[in-house]
Each structure stands twice: as structure tokens, then as C-alpha cells.
Amino acid sequence: MDEQQFIPKKYSNIPDTGKYTWSSPSNIALVKYWGKKKDQIPENPSISFTLESCKTITSLSFSKIKSNSSFSFDIFLDDEKKDDFKPKIETFFKRIESYLPFLKDYHFVIKTSNTFPHSSGIASSASGMSALAMCLMSIEKQIIPTLTHEYFNQKASFLARLGSGSACRSVEGDLIVWGHHANIEGSSNLFGIKYPYEVHENFKNYQDTILLVDKGEKQVSSTVGHNLMHNHPFAAERFIQAHNNLNNLIQILKNGDINAFNQIVESEALSLHAMMMTSLPYFILMKPNTLEIINKIWEFRNKSGLPVSFTLDAGANVHVLYPEKDALSILEFIKNELVAYCQNGHYICDKIGFGSKQL
Ligand code: PMV
């Protein structure tokens, strides 16, 4: 399987105008992607829970223009024109142009909004790039109505990856693998796939409460962070660790061992941050309250025996993960003991979800 399969045959004709709207969720990695090769190929496989409530909703209107030498589009966030978003979309369009040859035949109006606050420290690139890729695929589907559902999703994930790596895990739900792993059939560096093996009841409807510790802009963009894995002294070991952790998760997801699950997920979060702390330049994205929360979670878990754990993205916010059956007691603990460490007491209750939807 290679990129060639996503280059369409010459289109016979294309519609004059139209509009598509999609919502795409954010996702939270259990085994983290950190480090990439050329063309957004990940250095190691990752696996994530697709979320339900944290979403981007994007509508893409298109009208035919005389074919241009450059891309023609305007982008709005919450109805406000956002010219500062243009370079990112321009780069995305350049990367995907050979896979969607109609891009220069249209003027596009992209209108986007997030269900989570813009300045929440929750990255909108995964959900945003995924929603845009879904809209673009809807245009291709209109041009080539015979595209199968499977091809549609696979190519959408492939395109989203070229916008932002982790975006390829936001097309579908509920557990997505991206990156080749020897023991996961069908896994690919080019797109995300639905996790193909048995998942125990314990992980169904898994809960993720996102504690907004720091809502500021990230100090380090993920592009810079990924690049710091080149020549990183521990990179090779880290990539092996991710392969092993994903391998061990296969058994854990099947047998429902939440304690073993928690160990891998927390170790992955801390390894991600350890990579950042040991790169050159080095940086610390956790804040004092991130550590306070982690310690509280460990204390509560030891005392109560309830299987709550945490994971982190490339930022200070904490994702608190727990099974649905313990949601009442753990949410009570979160409200009583953790929310105090959130900026303005803000947190978001989310859970595992089922992927993008056309609206
Ligand atoms: O998709 P990017 O390039 O923004 O990378 C995101 C990487 C992490 O969120 C830190 C980990 C992951 O696997 O999602």
C-alpha cells in the first residue's frame, strides 16, 4: 500500500459550487507519537481514544474559478476572518494538491468553530485538519460517486495526516492506531485504522476529564518538538519503547486489566515529557499544578483502590482517564480535589467517541 492509491484518475467534470459541513473530534493518545520523518511519517506507532465532546465543526463552501496558479481561500474562526491561519492551510493544500487535483479550480470559504474554548490549551489541529479533510473528501465523493466508505475514510485520514500528524486519528472512533506495528494487522504509517482486535467491556465508554491547568499558547509548537527528536540521545530507545508498549496493550485491551493499562498510559505521558526535558533545547511543559494533580491522583488511587489514571499532551493540561463504572466516585474526587488546580476552575468532561460526522 502506498501513496499512489490516493492519486485519483483524471476527473471528467467537477461541480460549480457547493458546501459541505463536518464535525471531527479531538483525540487523546495512549501510546504517544513524538518524532517524525519526512512527509509526516511517524517514527513510531501510536494509539488513541477518539473523543466525543471536544470537536471542530467546519463548513467548506466552494465555487469554481478560472484555474489559478495559487490556492484561493478565506478562513474564518467563529465568523471572524483569520488571515493568520492562512499559511498553515496553504502548506496543507500544497502537500495534498497531487491527491486532490481540483484544489486550484475553486475559491474556498472555510468556516470553523470549536466546541472547546480556543484558548484552552487543547490543540485544535487534530480535529481541525480532520474536519477539513472530511469536507474535501465530500467534494471528491461528489465528483467520483463510486468511492467506497472505506476508501473515503482512509483517504480522509491520509490527507488529515498531511495537515497534522495526529489528525489522522480523528476521522473514526473509537480506538485508532496510526503507524506500522508488526503485530497489528493493517496498521500503516500513511493513515489511521480502527484498532482491529478485541476490546474488553472495561474500556467501553471510557471517561476522560480534561483539567485545564494552563490555557495559554503552547511554548513549543509540535513541529519544533517533533524535530527535536532528530539527534535526540534517547530517540532510538524511545521508539522501541513505544512499539513495546503498544504490543503489551494488545493483551491488556483484550483482558481488561485496567491497572496494567494505567501503568502504560502514565508511563507514556511521562516518557513524552521526558523526551522534551532531555532534548536540546530542553523545555518543561508541565506546570506546578500539573504535578500537584498527578500526585493527588496517585494518592487517591492508592487510598481508594479505584483505577483512575492520567495522561498528558504536549502541554500542562491533564487528561484524567477512568472506566465508566467508577465515574460517579471519581468525578466526585475530581470536583473536590483536582478542580482547584485548574485555571479559573475550568475542566471538560469528555469520553471515548465514535468519530467524524457529516452535518
Ligand atoms: O499532530 P501533532 O504534530 O500536533 O503531534 C501531536 C503529538 C502529541 O499530541 C504530543 C502526541 C500524540 O500522539 O497525539
CSV table of C-alpha atoms and ligand atoms in Angstrom, one decimal:
chain,number,residue,atom,x,y,z
A,1,MET,CA,0.0,0.0,0.0
A,2,ASP,CA,1.5,3.4,-0.9
A,3,GLU,CA,0.6,7.0,-1.6
A,4,GLN,CA,-0.2,6.2,-5.3
A,5,GLN,CA,-3.5,4.7,-4.4
A,6,PHE,CA,-4.7,8.1,-3.3
A,7,ILE,CA,-4.0,9.9,-6.6
A,8,PRO,CA,-7.3,10.0,-8.5
A,9,LYS,CA,-7.6,9.3,-12.2
A,10,LYS,CA,-8.4,12.5,-14.2
A,11,TYR,CA,-11.8,13.9,-13.2
A,12,SER,CA,-14.3,14.1,-16.0
A,13,ASN,CA,-16.1,17.1,-14.6
A,14,ILE,CA,-16.3,19.0,-11.3
A,15,PRO,CA,-19.3,20.8,-9.7
A,16,ASP,CA,-19.6,24.6,-10.0
A,17,THR,CA,-20.4,25.3,-6.4
A,18,GLY,CA,-21.4,23.6,-3.2
A,19,LYS,CA,-20.9,23.3,0.5
A,20,TYR,CA,-20.1,20.5,3.0
A,21,THR,CA,-20.1,20.6,6.8
A,22,TRP,CA,-18.4,18.0,9.0
A,23,SER,CA,-17.6,17.8,12.7
A,24,SER,CA,-14.4,16.0,13.8
A,25,PRO,CA,-13.4,15.1,17.3
A,26,SER,CA,-10.1,15.6,19.1
A,27,ASN,CA,-8.3,12.5,20.2
A,28,ILE,CA,-6.0,11.6,23.1
A,29,ALA,CA,-3.1,9.3,22.6
A,30,LEU,CA,-2.4,6.4,24.9
A,31,VAL,CA,0.9,5.5,23.2
A,32,LYS,CA,2.3,8.8,22.0
A,33,TYR,CA,3.5,9.9,18.6
A,34,TRP,CA,6.6,12.1,19.1
A,35,GLY,CA,9.1,12.3,16.3
A,36,LYS,CA,8.5,12.1,12.6
A,37,LYS,CA,10.3,11.5,9.3
A,38,LYS,CA,9.8,13.3,6.0
A,39,ASP,CA,6.2,13.7,4.8
A,40,GLN,CA,4.7,13.3,8.2
A,41,ILE,CA,5.7,9.6,8.6
A,42,PRO,CA,5.7,8.8,12.3
A,43,GLU,CA,8.9,7.4,13.9
A,44,ASN,CA,6.7,5.0,16.0
A,45,PRO,CA,3.2,3.7,16.0
A,46,SER,CA,0.6,5.4,18.3
A,47,ILE,CA,-2.9,4.6,19.5
A,48,SER,CA,-5.6,7.0,20.7
A,49,PHE,CA,-9.0,7.2,22.1
A,50,THR,CA,-11.2,9.3,19.9
A,51,LEU,CA,-13.1,11.9,22.0
A,52,GLU,CA,-16.8,12.7,21.9
A,53,SER,CA,-17.3,16.3,23.0
A,54,CYS,CA,-14.2,18.2,22.1
A,55,LYS,CA,-14.8,18.8,18.4
A,56,THR,CA,-14.2,21.1,15.5
A,57,ILE,CA,-17.1,21.9,13.2
A,58,THR,CA,-16.0,23.1,9.7
A,59,SER,CA,-18.0,24.1,6.7
A,60,LEU,CA,-16.3,24.3,3.3
A,61,SER,CA,-18.1,26.3,0.6
A,62,PHE,CA,-16.6,26.1,-2.9
A,63,SER,CA,-17.1,28.0,-6.1
A,64,LYS,CA,-15.4,27.4,-9.4
A,65,ILE,CA,-12.9,29.9,-10.6
A,66,LYS,CA,-10.6,30.1,-13.7
A,67,SER,CA,-7.9,27.7,-12.7
A,68,ASN,CA,-5.3,29.5,-10.8
A,69,SER,CA,-1.6,29.2,-10.2
A,70,SER,CA,-2.2,29.6,-6.4
A,71,PHE,CA,-4.8,28.5,-3.9
A,72,SER,CA,-7.7,30.8,-3.3
A,73,PHE,CA,-9.4,30.7,0.0
A,74,ASP,CA,-10.6,32.6,3.1
A,75,ILE,CA,-10.8,31.2,6.6
A,76,PHE,CA,-13.0,32.2,9.5
A,77,LEU,CA,-12.9,31.1,13.1
A,78,ASP,CA,-16.3,31.8,14.8
A,79,ASP,CA,-17.2,34.1,11.9
A,80,GLU,CA,-14.1,36.2,12.3
A,81,LYS,CA,-11.7,36.3,9.4
A,82,LYS,CA,-8.4,34.7,10.4
A,83,ASP,CA,-5.6,35.6,8.0
A,84,ASP,CA,-3.1,34.3,10.4
A,85,PHE,CA,-4.4,30.7,9.9
A,86,LYS,CA,-3.7,31.0,6.1
A,87,PRO,CA,-0.1,29.9,6.0
A,88,LYS,CA,-0.9,26.6,7.7
A,89,ILE,CA,-3.8,25.9,5.3
A,90,GLU,CA,-1.6,26.9,2.4
A,91,THR,CA,1.0,24.4,3.5
A,92,PHE,CA,-1.7,21.8,3.9
A,93,PHE,CA,-3.1,22.4,0.4
A,94,LYS,CA,0.4,22.3,-1.1
A,95,ARG,CA,1.0,18.9,0.5
A,96,ILE,CA,-2.3,17.4,-0.7
A,97,GLU,CA,-2.6,19.0,-4.1
A,98,SER,CA,-1.4,16.0,-6.1
A,99,TYR,CA,-4.1,13.9,-4.2
A,100,LEU,CA,-6.9,16.4,-4.8
A,101,PRO,CA,-6.2,17.9,-8.2
A,102,PHE,CA,-9.4,20.2,-8.0
A,103,LEU,CA,-7.9,22.4,-5.3
A,104,LYS,CA,-6.8,25.2,-7.6
A,105,ASP,CA,-10.1,25.2,-9.6
A,106,TYR,CA,-12.1,26.7,-6.7
A,107,HIS,CA,-12.3,29.6,-4.3
A,108,PHE,CA,-13.0,28.1,-0.9
A,109,VAL,CA,-14.6,29.7,2.2
A,110,ILE,CA,-13.6,27.7,5.3
A,111,LYS,CA,-15.7,28.5,8.4
A,112,THR,CA,-14.7,26.7,11.5
A,113,SER,CA,-15.5,26.7,15.2
A,114,ASN,CA,-14.6,24.5,18.2
A,115,THR,CA,-16.8,23.1,20.9
A,116,PHE,CA,-13.9,23.8,23.4
A,117,PRO,CA,-12.6,27.2,24.1
A,118,HIS,CA,-10.0,28.4,21.6
A,119,SER,CA,-7.6,29.4,24.4
A,120,SER,CA,-8.0,26.3,26.5
A,121,GLY,CA,-4.6,24.8,25.7
A,122,ILE,CA,-6.4,22.0,23.9
A,123,ALA,CA,-4.9,21.7,20.5
A,124,SER,CA,-7.4,22.1,17.7
A,125,SER,CA,-5.1,21.0,14.9
A,126,ALA,CA,-6.2,17.3,15.1
A,127,SER,CA,-9.9,18.0,15.0
A,128,GLY,CA,-9.5,21.0,12.6
A,129,MET,CA,-7.4,19.2,10.0
A,130,SER,CA,-9.6,16.1,10.2
A,131,ALA,CA,-12.8,18.2,9.7
A,132,LEU,CA,-11.3,20.0,6.7
A,133,ALA,CA,-10.1,16.7,5.2
A,134,MET,CA,-13.6,15.2,5.5
A,135,CYS,CA,-15.1,18.3,3.7
A,136,LEU,CA,-12.6,17.9,0.9
A,137,MET,CA,-13.3,14.2,0.6
A,138,SER,CA,-17.0,15.1,0.3
A,139,ILE,CA,-16.2,17.1,-2.8
A,140,GLU,CA,-14.2,14.2,-4.2
A,141,LYS,CA,-17.1,11.8,-3.5
A,142,GLN,CA,-19.4,14.2,-5.4
A,143,ILE,CA,-17.0,14.0,-8.3
A,144,ILE,CA,-16.5,10.2,-8.1
A,145,PRO,CA,-19.7,8.8,-6.5
A,146,THR,CA,-18.4,5.3,-6.6
A,147,LEU,CA,-15.8,5.9,-3.8
A,148,THR,CA,-16.4,3.4,-1.1
A,149,HIS,CA,-17.0,4.4,2.5
A,150,GLU,CA,-13.7,2.6,3.5
A,151,TYR,CA,-11.7,4.5,0.8
A,152,PHE,CA,-13.3,7.8,1.8
A,153,ASN,CA,-12.3,7.4,5.4
A,154,GLN,CA,-8.8,6.0,4.6
A,155,LYS,CA,-8.0,8.9,2.2
A,156,ALA,CA,-9.5,11.4,4.6
A,157,SER,CA,-7.2,10.1,7.3
A,158,PHE,CA,-4.3,10.1,4.9
A,159,LEU,CA,-5.0,13.8,4.0
A,160,ALA,CA,-5.5,14.8,7.6
A,161,ARG,CA,-2.1,13.3,8.5
A,162,LEU,CA,-0.5,15.7,6.0
A,163,GLY,CA,-2.1,18.6,7.8
A,164,SER,CA,-1.2,17.5,11.3
A,165,GLY,CA,0.1,14.0,12.1
A,166,SER,CA,-2.3,13.2,15.0
A,167,ALA,CA,-5.3,14.4,12.9
A,168,CYS,CA,-5.3,11.1,11.0
A,169,ARG,CA,-6.5,9.5,14.3
A,170,SER,CA,-9.6,11.8,14.4
A,171,VAL,CA,-11.6,10.5,11.4
A,172,GLU,CA,-13.1,7.5,13.0
A,173,GLY,CA,-13.6,6.1,16.5
A,174,ASP,CA,-13.2,4.7,19.0
A,175,LEU,CA,-9.7,3.4,19.3
A,176,ILE,CA,-7.3,4.3,16.4
A,177,VAL,CA,-3.9,3.0,15.6
A,178,TRP,CA,-1.5,5.1,13.3
A,179,GLY,CA,1.9,3.8,12.3
A,180,HIS,CA,3.1,0.4,11.3
A,181,HIS,CA,3.3,-2.1,14.1
A,182,ALA,CA,4.4,-5.7,13.4
A,183,ASN,CA,1.6,-7.2,15.4
A,184,ILE,CA,-1.3,-5.0,14.3
A,185,GLU,CA,-2.7,-6.1,11.0
A,186,GLY,CA,-3.4,-3.4,8.5
A,187,SER,CA,-1.5,-0.7,10.6
A,188,SER,CA,0.1,1.9,8.3
A,189,ASN,CA,2.3,4.9,8.5
A,190,LEU,CA,0.1,6.6,6.0
A,191,PHE,CA,-3.3,6.7,7.8
A,192,GLY,CA,-5.1,5.7,11.0
A,193,ILE,CA,-7.0,2.4,11.2
A,194,LYS,CA,-9.6,1.3,13.7
A,195,TYR,CA,-8.0,-0.9,16.3
A,196,PRO,CA,-8.7,-4.3,14.8
A,197,TYR,CA,-8.7,-6.6,17.9
A,198,GLU,CA,-10.9,-7.4,20.8
A,199,VAL,CA,-11.5,-4.7,23.4
A,200,HIS,CA,-12.8,-5.6,26.9
A,201,GLU,CA,-16.0,-4.2,28.3
A,202,ASN,CA,-13.9,-2.2,30.8
A,203,PHE,CA,-12.7,0.1,28.1
A,204,LYS,CA,-16.1,0.8,26.5
A,205,ASN,CA,-17.3,4.3,27.2
A,206,TYR,CA,-14.0,5.2,28.9
A,207,GLN,CA,-14.1,8.6,30.5
A,208,ASP,CA,-11.7,11.5,30.0
A,209,THR,CA,-12.0,14.6,32.2
A,210,ILE,CA,-9.7,17.3,30.9
A,211,LEU,CA,-8.3,19.5,33.6
A,212,LEU,CA,-7.4,22.9,32.1
A,213,VAL,CA,-4.3,23.8,34.1
A,214,ASP,CA,-2.9,26.3,31.7
A,215,LYS,CA,-4.9,27.8,28.9
A,216,GLY,CA,-2.1,29.8,27.4
A,217,GLU,CA,-0.5,29.3,24.0
A,218,LYS,CA,2.0,26.3,23.8
A,219,GLN,CA,5.6,27.4,24.5
A,220,VAL,CA,6.8,25.0,21.8
A,221,SER,CA,4.9,24.1,18.6
A,222,SER,CA,4.6,20.4,18.0
A,223,THR,CA,6.5,20.8,14.7
A,224,VAL,CA,9.5,22.1,16.7
A,225,GLY,CA,9.1,19.3,19.3
A,226,HIS,CA,9.0,16.5,16.7
A,227,ASN,CA,12.1,17.9,15.1
A,228,LEU,CA,14.0,17.8,18.4
A,229,MET,CA,13.7,14.1,18.2
A,230,HIS,CA,16.2,14.1,15.4
A,231,ASN,CA,19.7,13.5,17.0
A,232,HIS,CA,18.0,13.2,20.4
A,233,PRO,CA,20.2,11.0,22.6
A,234,PHE,CA,17.3,8.7,23.7
A,235,ALA,CA,15.3,8.7,20.5
A,236,ALA,CA,16.1,5.2,19.3
A,237,GLU,CA,15.2,3.7,22.7
A,238,ARG,CA,12.0,5.8,22.9
A,239,PHE,CA,10.8,4.5,19.6
A,240,ILE,CA,11.4,0.9,20.7
A,241,GLN,CA,9.6,1.6,24.0
A,242,ALA,CA,6.5,2.8,22.1
A,243,HIS,CA,6.5,-0.4,19.9
A,244,ASN,CA,6.7,-2.5,23.1
A,245,ASN,CA,4.0,-0.5,25.0
A,246,LEU,CA,1.6,-0.9,22.1
A,247,ASN,CA,2.4,-4.6,21.9
A,248,ASN,CA,1.6,-5.0,25.5
A,249,LEU,CA,-1.6,-3.0,25.2
A,250,ILE,CA,-3.0,-5.6,22.8
A,251,GLN,CA,-3.2,-8.2,25.5
A,252,ILE,CA,-4.4,-5.6,28.1
A,253,LEU,CA,-7.1,-4.2,25.9
A,254,LYS,CA,-8.3,-7.8,25.5
A,255,ASN,CA,-8.2,-9.0,29.1
A,256,GLY,CA,-9.4,-5.7,30.6
A,257,ASP,CA,-6.6,-5.2,33.1
A,258,ILE,CA,-7.0,-1.6,33.9
A,259,ASN,CA,-4.1,-1.5,36.3
A,260,ALA,CA,-1.7,-2.6,33.6
A,261,PHE,CA,-3.4,-0.1,31.2
A,262,ASN,CA,-2.8,2.7,33.7
A,263,GLN,CA,0.8,1.8,34.0
A,264,ILE,CA,1.4,2.0,30.3
A,265,VAL,CA,-0.6,5.2,29.8
A,266,GLU,CA,1.1,7.1,32.6
A,267,SER,CA,4.5,5.9,31.6
A,268,GLU,CA,3.8,7.0,28.0
A,269,ALA,CA,2.8,10.5,29.2
A,270,LEU,CA,5.9,10.9,31.4
A,271,SER,CA,8.1,9.5,28.6
A,272,LEU,CA,6.8,12.1,26.2
A,273,HIS,CA,7.6,14.9,28.6
A,274,ALA,CA,10.9,13.3,29.5
A,275,MET,CA,11.8,13.5,25.8
A,276,MET,CA,11.1,17.2,25.8
A,277,MET,CA,13.1,17.7,29.0
A,278,THR,CA,16.1,15.9,27.5
A,279,SER,CA,16.2,17.5,24.0
A,280,LEU,CA,18.4,20.4,23.0
A,281,PRO,CA,17.0,22.9,23.6
A,282,TYR,CA,15.1,21.4,26.5
A,283,PHE,CA,11.8,22.5,27.9
A,284,ILE,CA,9.3,21.7,30.5
A,285,LEU,CA,5.6,22.0,29.6
A,286,MET,CA,4.2,20.7,32.9
A,287,LYS,CA,3.3,23.4,35.4
A,288,PRO,CA,3.4,23.1,39.2
A,289,ASN,CA,-0.3,22.3,39.2
A,290,THR,CA,0.2,19.5,36.7
A,291,LEU,CA,2.4,17.8,39.2
A,292,GLU,CA,0.0,18.6,42.1
A,293,ILE,CA,-2.7,16.9,40.1
A,294,ILE,CA,-0.6,13.8,39.3
A,295,ASN,CA,0.3,13.4,42.9
A,296,LYS,CA,-3.3,13.7,44.0
A,297,ILE,CA,-4.4,11.1,41.5
A,298,TRP,CA,-1.7,8.7,42.8
A,299,GLU,CA,-2.7,9.3,46.4
A,300,PHE,CA,-6.4,8.8,45.7
A,301,ARG,CA,-5.7,5.7,43.6
A,302,ASN,CA,-3.7,4.2,46.5
A,303,LYS,CA,-6.2,5.1,49.1
A,304,SER,CA,-9.5,4.2,47.3
A,305,GLY,CA,-8.2,1.4,45.0
A,306,LEU,CA,-10.2,3.0,42.2
A,307,PRO,CA,-8.5,2.7,38.8
A,308,VAL,CA,-8.0,6.3,37.8
A,309,SER,CA,-5.0,7.4,35.8
A,310,PHE,CA,-3.7,10.4,33.9
A,311,THR,CA,-2.2,11.2,30.5
A,312,LEU,CA,-0.7,14.4,29.1
A,313,ASP,CA,-0.5,16.0,25.7
A,314,ALA,CA,2.3,18.4,24.7
A,315,GLY,CA,1.1,20.9,27.4
A,316,ALA,CA,0.3,21.4,31.0
A,317,ASN,CA,-3.4,20.1,30.9
A,318,VAL,CA,-4.1,16.8,32.5
A,319,HIS,CA,-6.4,14.2,31.0
A,320,VAL,CA,-7.9,12.1,33.8
A,321,LEU,CA,-8.9,8.6,32.5
A,322,TYR,CA,-11.2,6.2,34.2
A,323,PRO,CA,-13.8,3.5,33.4
A,324,GLU,CA,-17.5,4.3,33.2
A,325,LYS,CA,-18.5,2.1,36.1
A,326,ASP,CA,-16.4,4.2,38.6
A,327,ALA,CA,-17.4,7.6,37.0
A,328,LEU,CA,-19.5,8.8,40.0
A,329,SER,CA,-16.9,8.4,42.7
A,330,ILE,CA,-14.0,9.6,40.5
A,331,LEU,CA,-15.9,12.7,39.3
A,332,GLU,CA,-16.6,13.5,42.9
A,333,PHE,CA,-12.9,13.2,43.7
A,334,ILE,CA,-12.1,15.4,40.7
A,335,LYS,CA,-14.5,18.1,41.7
A,336,ASN,CA,-13.5,18.0,45.4
A,337,GLU,CA,-9.7,17.7,45.0
A,338,LEU,CA,-8.5,18.5,41.5
A,339,VAL,CA,-10.6,21.3,40.1
A,340,ALA,CA,-8.9,23.7,42.5
A,341,TYR,CA,-5.7,23.3,40.4
A,342,CYS,CA,-7.4,24.3,37.2
A,343,GLN,CA,-7.1,27.8,35.7
A,344,ASN,CA,-10.4,29.5,36.8
A,345,GLY,CA,-11.6,26.1,37.9
A,346,HIS,CA,-12.2,25.0,34.3
A,347,TYR,CA,-12.4,21.4,33.2
A,348,ILE,CA,-14.2,19.5,30.4
A,349,CYS,CA,-16.0,16.1,30.8
A,350,ASP,CA,-15.4,14.0,27.8
A,351,LYS,CA,-15.3,10.3,26.9
A,352,ILE,CA,-14.4,7.9,24.1
A,353,GLY,CA,-16.3,8.7,20.9
A,354,PHE,CA,-17.1,7.4,17.5
A,355,GLY,CA,-15.5,9.8,15.0
A,356,SER,CA,-16.4,12.4,12.5
A,357,LYS,CA,-19.9,13.2,11.4
A,358,GLN,CA,-21.3,14.9,8.3
A,359,LEU,CA,-23.8,17.7,9.4
B,1,PMV,O1,-0.2,16.1,15.5
B,1,PMV,P1,0.9,16.8,16.1
B,1,PMV,O2,2.0,17.1,15.1
B,1,PMV,O3,0.4,18.1,16.7
B,1,PMV,O4,1.6,16.0,17.2
B,1,PMV,C1,0.9,15.7,18.4
B,1,PMV,C2,1.7,14.9,19.3
B,1,PMV,C3,1.1,14.6,20.7
B,1,PMV,O5,-0.2,15.1,20.9
B,1,PMV,C4,2.0,15.2,21.8
B,1,PMV,C5,1.0,13.1,21.0
B,1,PMV,C6,0.0,12.3,20.2
B,1,PMV,O6,0.3,11.2,19.8
B,1,PMV,O7,-1.1,12.9,20.0
